[in-house]
Amino acid sequence: MQWFILLVQAGVSYAALRFACSTVSIQRLDPLVEPSRIPSAHVHQIVGGNAFNATMEGDIGEQGTCTTCAYTEDFSNYWTAVMYFRHENGSYKRVPQYPNAQLGTEGRDAPDINGGMTIYYTQKDFTSNGDQYITAFKPGFRMTVGSPTTNTLAGAEAHPGLRYTCLQTILTRGSETPDFPQKPCPAGIMAIHHFPACWDGKNLDSPDHQSHMYSTTKGGFQEAGPCPSSHPVRVPQIAYETMWDTTVFKDMLPKDGSNPFFWSYMDSLGYGTHADYVFGWKGDSLQRAMNDSCMFHKCGSPGMQGVLKTQSVADMNKCSVTETVTEDTDGWLTELPGQMTAKRFTA
Ligand SMILES: *[C@@H]1O[C@H](CO)[C@@H](O)[C@H](O)[C@H]1NC(C)=O
Ligand SMILES: *[C@@H]1O[C@H](CO)[C@@H](O)[C@H](O)[C@H]1NC(C)=O
Ligand SMILES: *[C@@H]1O[C@H](CO)[C@@H](O)[C@H](O)[C@H]1NC(C)=O
């Protein structure tokens, strides 16, 4: 009998999601770290539901009316800083984002996903689901990972989940570094953010937006270590991949070979990379998905039915939020927005 139970449990397998969300907004707002500050300190690129605003709170899964994510029940918001190119003449220009080549493929004539990010909710690693129970986040849950004030290599290395890949082709993976690539990357730079996946089981947020969570992440989509007793609840392992098309500046690179790329908080080393998450799946949809045994495309993707409902790329791209902060974030700029008096943080 004991034996039978063990075998049945070993057969349990929970789901892993990988999907695209196009850009929903690019502006200077940060409802998590700087709620109601308009504008916030630096520019962000945001994907997900349209309930995003400077003071958002509560169950945004019920407040949103559209989402830029492939899964139509996901009104969460996901965001990071924005990458800028600094020309030798001192002007800055936003680096465009481009989508994962393997997502949103609906045929030759389908539109491209508009920028955005690839989002993961995994429990084990990149190739297998594992079989530990995954508890979905609760409405109002939020967290951050990393910090814009990290300014040493040792500080950056201490976060195995926050890395960069110098893309040799659009499909390059692995070869991660804790700082910006030191040489031009033939297919752009991918920024990777793995969040912690151990929750204290009580707090939807904490004063520093991090201490209600604990990271046992080893980075690179390896299986994370077990959760400690202080943070015993295993939640989905969230990761973001953002592909920055630095190649559009290949004819303007600095002659001295220095790195011309900056995060929007004036960081050209890349050590301060960070990301924000606000949960917003409607009802029990994320738990329903986590309880399933699907992996990636099989959970549902444009053109393939699964446990989750999907929408077309055209509908993803249609969703947006009205800008609260109307400033130019995309032209050639003399300063990074909000950084006029900030201390530049470079090698
Ligand atoms: C922002 O969202 C909150 C709820 O999340 C809502 O109460 C508030 O009215 C919204 N503000 C604006 C300006 O839309
Ligand atoms: C710097 O170069 C860019 C690209 O040629 C140009 O658009 C921008 O106006 C220049 N800025 C200054 C201050 O000359
Ligand atoms: C997920 O699985 C748990 C444990 O088997 C079950 O109690 C819960 O009702 C399931 N939730 C959903 C939304 O399927």
JSON list of N, CA, C and O and ligand atoms in Angstrom, two decimals, residues 14 133-134 283-292, ligand 3:
[
{"chain": "A", "resi": 14, "resn": "TYR", "atom": "N", "xyz": [3.46, 18.89, -12.14]},
{"chain": "A", "resi": 14, "resn": "TYR", "atom": "CA", "xyz": [2.80, 20.18, -12.29]},
{"chain": "A", "resi": 14, "resn": "TYR", "atom": "C", "xyz": [3.36, 20.93, -13.49]},
{"chain": "A", "resi": 14, "resn": "TYR", "atom": "O", "xyz": [4.35, 20.53, -14.08]},
{"chain": "A", "resi": 133, "resn": "TYR", "atom": "N", "xyz": [4.20, 20.42, -5.15]},
{"chain": "A", "resi": 133, "resn": "TYR", "atom": "CA", "xyz": [3.01, 21.24, -5.30]},
{"chain": "A", "resi": 133, "resn": "TYR", "atom": "C", "xyz": [3.38, 22.72, -5.35]},
{"chain": "A", "resi": 133, "resn": "TYR", "atom": "O", "xyz": [4.16, 23.21, -4.54]},
{"chain": "A", "resi": 134, "resn": "ILE", "atom": "N", "xyz": [2.82, 23.43, -6.31]},
{"chain": "A", "resi": 134, "resn": "ILE", "atom": "CA", "xyz": [3.10, 24.85, -6.49]},
{"chain": "A", "resi": 134, "resn": "ILE", "atom": "C", "xyz": [1.86, 25.65, -6.12]},
{"chain": "A", "resi": 134, "resn": "ILE", "atom": "O", "xyz": [0.79, 25.45, -6.70]},
{"chain": "A", "resi": 283, "resn": "GLY", "atom": "N", "xyz": [-9.16, 35.18, -10.99]},
{"chain": "A", "resi": 283, "resn": "GLY", "atom": "CA", "xyz": [-9.73, 34.04, -10.27]},
{"chain": "A", "resi": 283, "resn": "GLY", "atom": "C", "xyz": [-8.67, 33.01, -9.92]},
{"chain": "A", "resi": 283, "resn": "GLY", "atom": "O", "xyz": [-7.59, 33.35, -9.45]},
{"chain": "A", "resi": 284, "resn": "ASP", "atom": "N", "xyz": [-9.00, 31.72, -10.17]},
{"chain": "A", "resi": 284, "resn": "ASP", "atom": "CA", "xyz": [-8.03, 30.66, -9.84]},
{"chain": "A", "resi": 284, "resn": "ASP", "atom": "C", "xyz": [-7.26, 30.18, -11.07]},
{"chain": "A", "resi": 284, "resn": "ASP", "atom": "O", "xyz": [-6.74, 29.07, -11.10]},
{"chain": "A", "resi": 285, "resn": "SER", "atom": "N", "xyz": [-7.18, 31.04, -12.12]},
{"chain": "A", "resi": 285, "resn": "SER", "atom": "CA", "xyz": [-6.60, 30.57, -13.38]},
{"chain": "A", "resi": 285, "resn": "SER", "atom": "C", "xyz": [-5.13, 30.15, -13.25]},
{"chain": "A", "resi": 285, "resn": "SER", "atom": "O", "xyz": [-4.72, 29.16, -13.86]},
{"chain": "A", "resi": 286, "resn": "LEU", "atom": "N", "xyz": [-4.34, 30.87, -12.45]},
{"chain": "A", "resi": 286, "resn": "LEU", "atom": "CA", "xyz": [-2.92, 30.46, -12.34]},
{"chain": "A", "resi": 286, "resn": "LEU", "atom": "C", "xyz": [-2.82, 29.13, -11.59]},
{"chain": "A", "resi": 286, "resn": "LEU", "atom": "O", "xyz": [-2.03, 28.26, -11.98]},
{"chain": "A", "resi": 287, "resn": "GLN", "atom": "N", "xyz": [-3.64, 28.96, -10.53]},
{"chain": "A", "resi": 287, "resn": "GLN", "atom": "CA", "xyz": [-3.60, 27.68, -9.81]},
{"chain": "A", "resi": 287, "resn": "GLN", "atom": "C", "xyz": [-4.04, 26.54, -10.72]},
{"chain": "A", "resi": 287, "resn": "GLN", "atom": "O", "xyz": [-3.45, 25.46, -10.71]},
{"chain": "A", "resi": 288, "resn": "ARG", "atom": "N", "xyz": [-5.06, 26.81, -11.53]},
{"chain": "A", "resi": 288, "resn": "ARG", "atom": "CA", "xyz": [-5.55, 25.80, -12.47]},
{"chain": "A", "resi": 288, "resn": "ARG", "atom": "C", "xyz": [-4.41, 25.38, -13.41]},
{"chain": "A", "resi": 288, "resn": "ARG", "atom": "O", "xyz": [-4.18, 24.19, -13.66]},
{"chain": "A", "resi": 289, "resn": "ALA", "atom": "N", "xyz": [-3.67, 26.36, -13.89]},
{"chain": "A", "resi": 289, "resn": "ALA", "atom": "CA", "xyz": [-2.56, 26.05, -14.81]},
{"chain": "A", "resi": 289, "resn": "ALA", "atom": "C", "xyz": [-1.45, 25.30, -14.08]},
{"chain": "A", "resi": 289, "resn": "ALA", "atom": "O", "xyz": [-0.91, 24.32, -14.60]},
{"chain": "A", "resi": 290, "resn": "MET", "atom": "N", "xyz": [-1.11, 25.75, -12.85]},
{"chain": "A", "resi": 290, "resn": "MET", "atom": "CA", "xyz": [-0.03, 25.10, -12.10]},
{"chain": "A", "resi": 290, "resn": "MET", "atom": "C", "xyz": [-0.40, 23.66, -11.73]},
{"chain": "A", "resi": 290, "resn": "MET", "atom": "O", "xyz": [0.47, 22.80, -11.59]},
{"chain": "A", "resi": 291, "resn": "ASN", "atom": "N", "xyz": [-1.70, 23.37, -11.55]},
{"chain": "A", "resi": 291, "resn": "ASN", "atom": "CA", "xyz": [-2.14, 22.02, -11.22]},
{"chain": "A", "resi": 291, "resn": "ASN", "atom": "C", "xyz": [-2.09, 21.07, -12.41]},
{"chain": "A", "resi": 291, "resn": "ASN", "atom": "O", "xyz": [-2.14, 19.87, -12.25]},
{"chain": "A", "resi": 292, "resn": "ASP", "atom": "N", "xyz": [-2.02, 21.64, -13.60]},
{"chain": "A", "resi": 292, "resn": "ASP", "atom": "CA", "xyz": [-2.02, 20.82, -14.80]},
{"chain": "A", "resi": 292, "resn": "ASP", "atom": "C", "xyz": [-0.61, 20.23, -15.00]},
{"chain": "A", "resi": 292, "resn": "ASP", "atom": "O", "xyz": [0.32, 20.59, -14.28]},
{"chain": "B", "resi": 3, "resn": "LIG", "atom": "C1", "xyz": [-5.25, 22.44, -7.37]},
{"chain": "B", "resi": 3, "resn": "LIG", "atom": "O1", "xyz": [-4.90, 21.24, -6.69]},
{"chain": "B", "resi": 3, "resn": "LIG", "atom": "C2", "xyz": [-5.21, 21.24, -5.30]},
{"chain": "B", "resi": 3, "resn": "LIG", "atom": "C3", "xyz": [-4.60, 19.99, -4.69]},
{"chain": "B", "resi": 3, "resn": "LIG", "atom": "O2", "xyz": [-4.89, 18.87, -5.43]},
{"chain": "B", "resi": 3, "resn": "LIG", "atom": "C4", "xyz": [-6.72, 21.32, -5.14]},
{"chain": "B", "resi": 3, "resn": "LIG", "atom": "O3", "xyz": [-7.06, 21.35, -3.76]},
{"chain": "B", "resi": 3, "resn": "LIG", "atom": "C5", "xyz": [-7.22, 22.62, -5.80]},
{"chain": "B", "resi": 3, "resn": "LIG", "atom": "O4", "xyz": [-8.64, 22.68, -5.75]},
{"chain": "B", "resi": 3, "resn": "LIG", "atom": "C6", "xyz": [-6.75, 22.69, -7.25]},
{"chain": "B", "resi": 3, "resn": "LIG", "atom": "N1", "xyz": [-7.10, 24.01, -7.76]},
{"chain": "B", "resi": 3, "resn": "LIG", "atom": "C7", "xyz": [-7.52, 24.24, -9.00]},
{"chain": "B", "resi": 3, "resn": "LIG", "atom": "C8", "xyz": [-7.91, 25.65, -9.33]},
{"chain": "B", "resi": 3, "resn": "LIG", "atom": "O5", "xyz": [-7.61, 23.39, -9.84]}
]
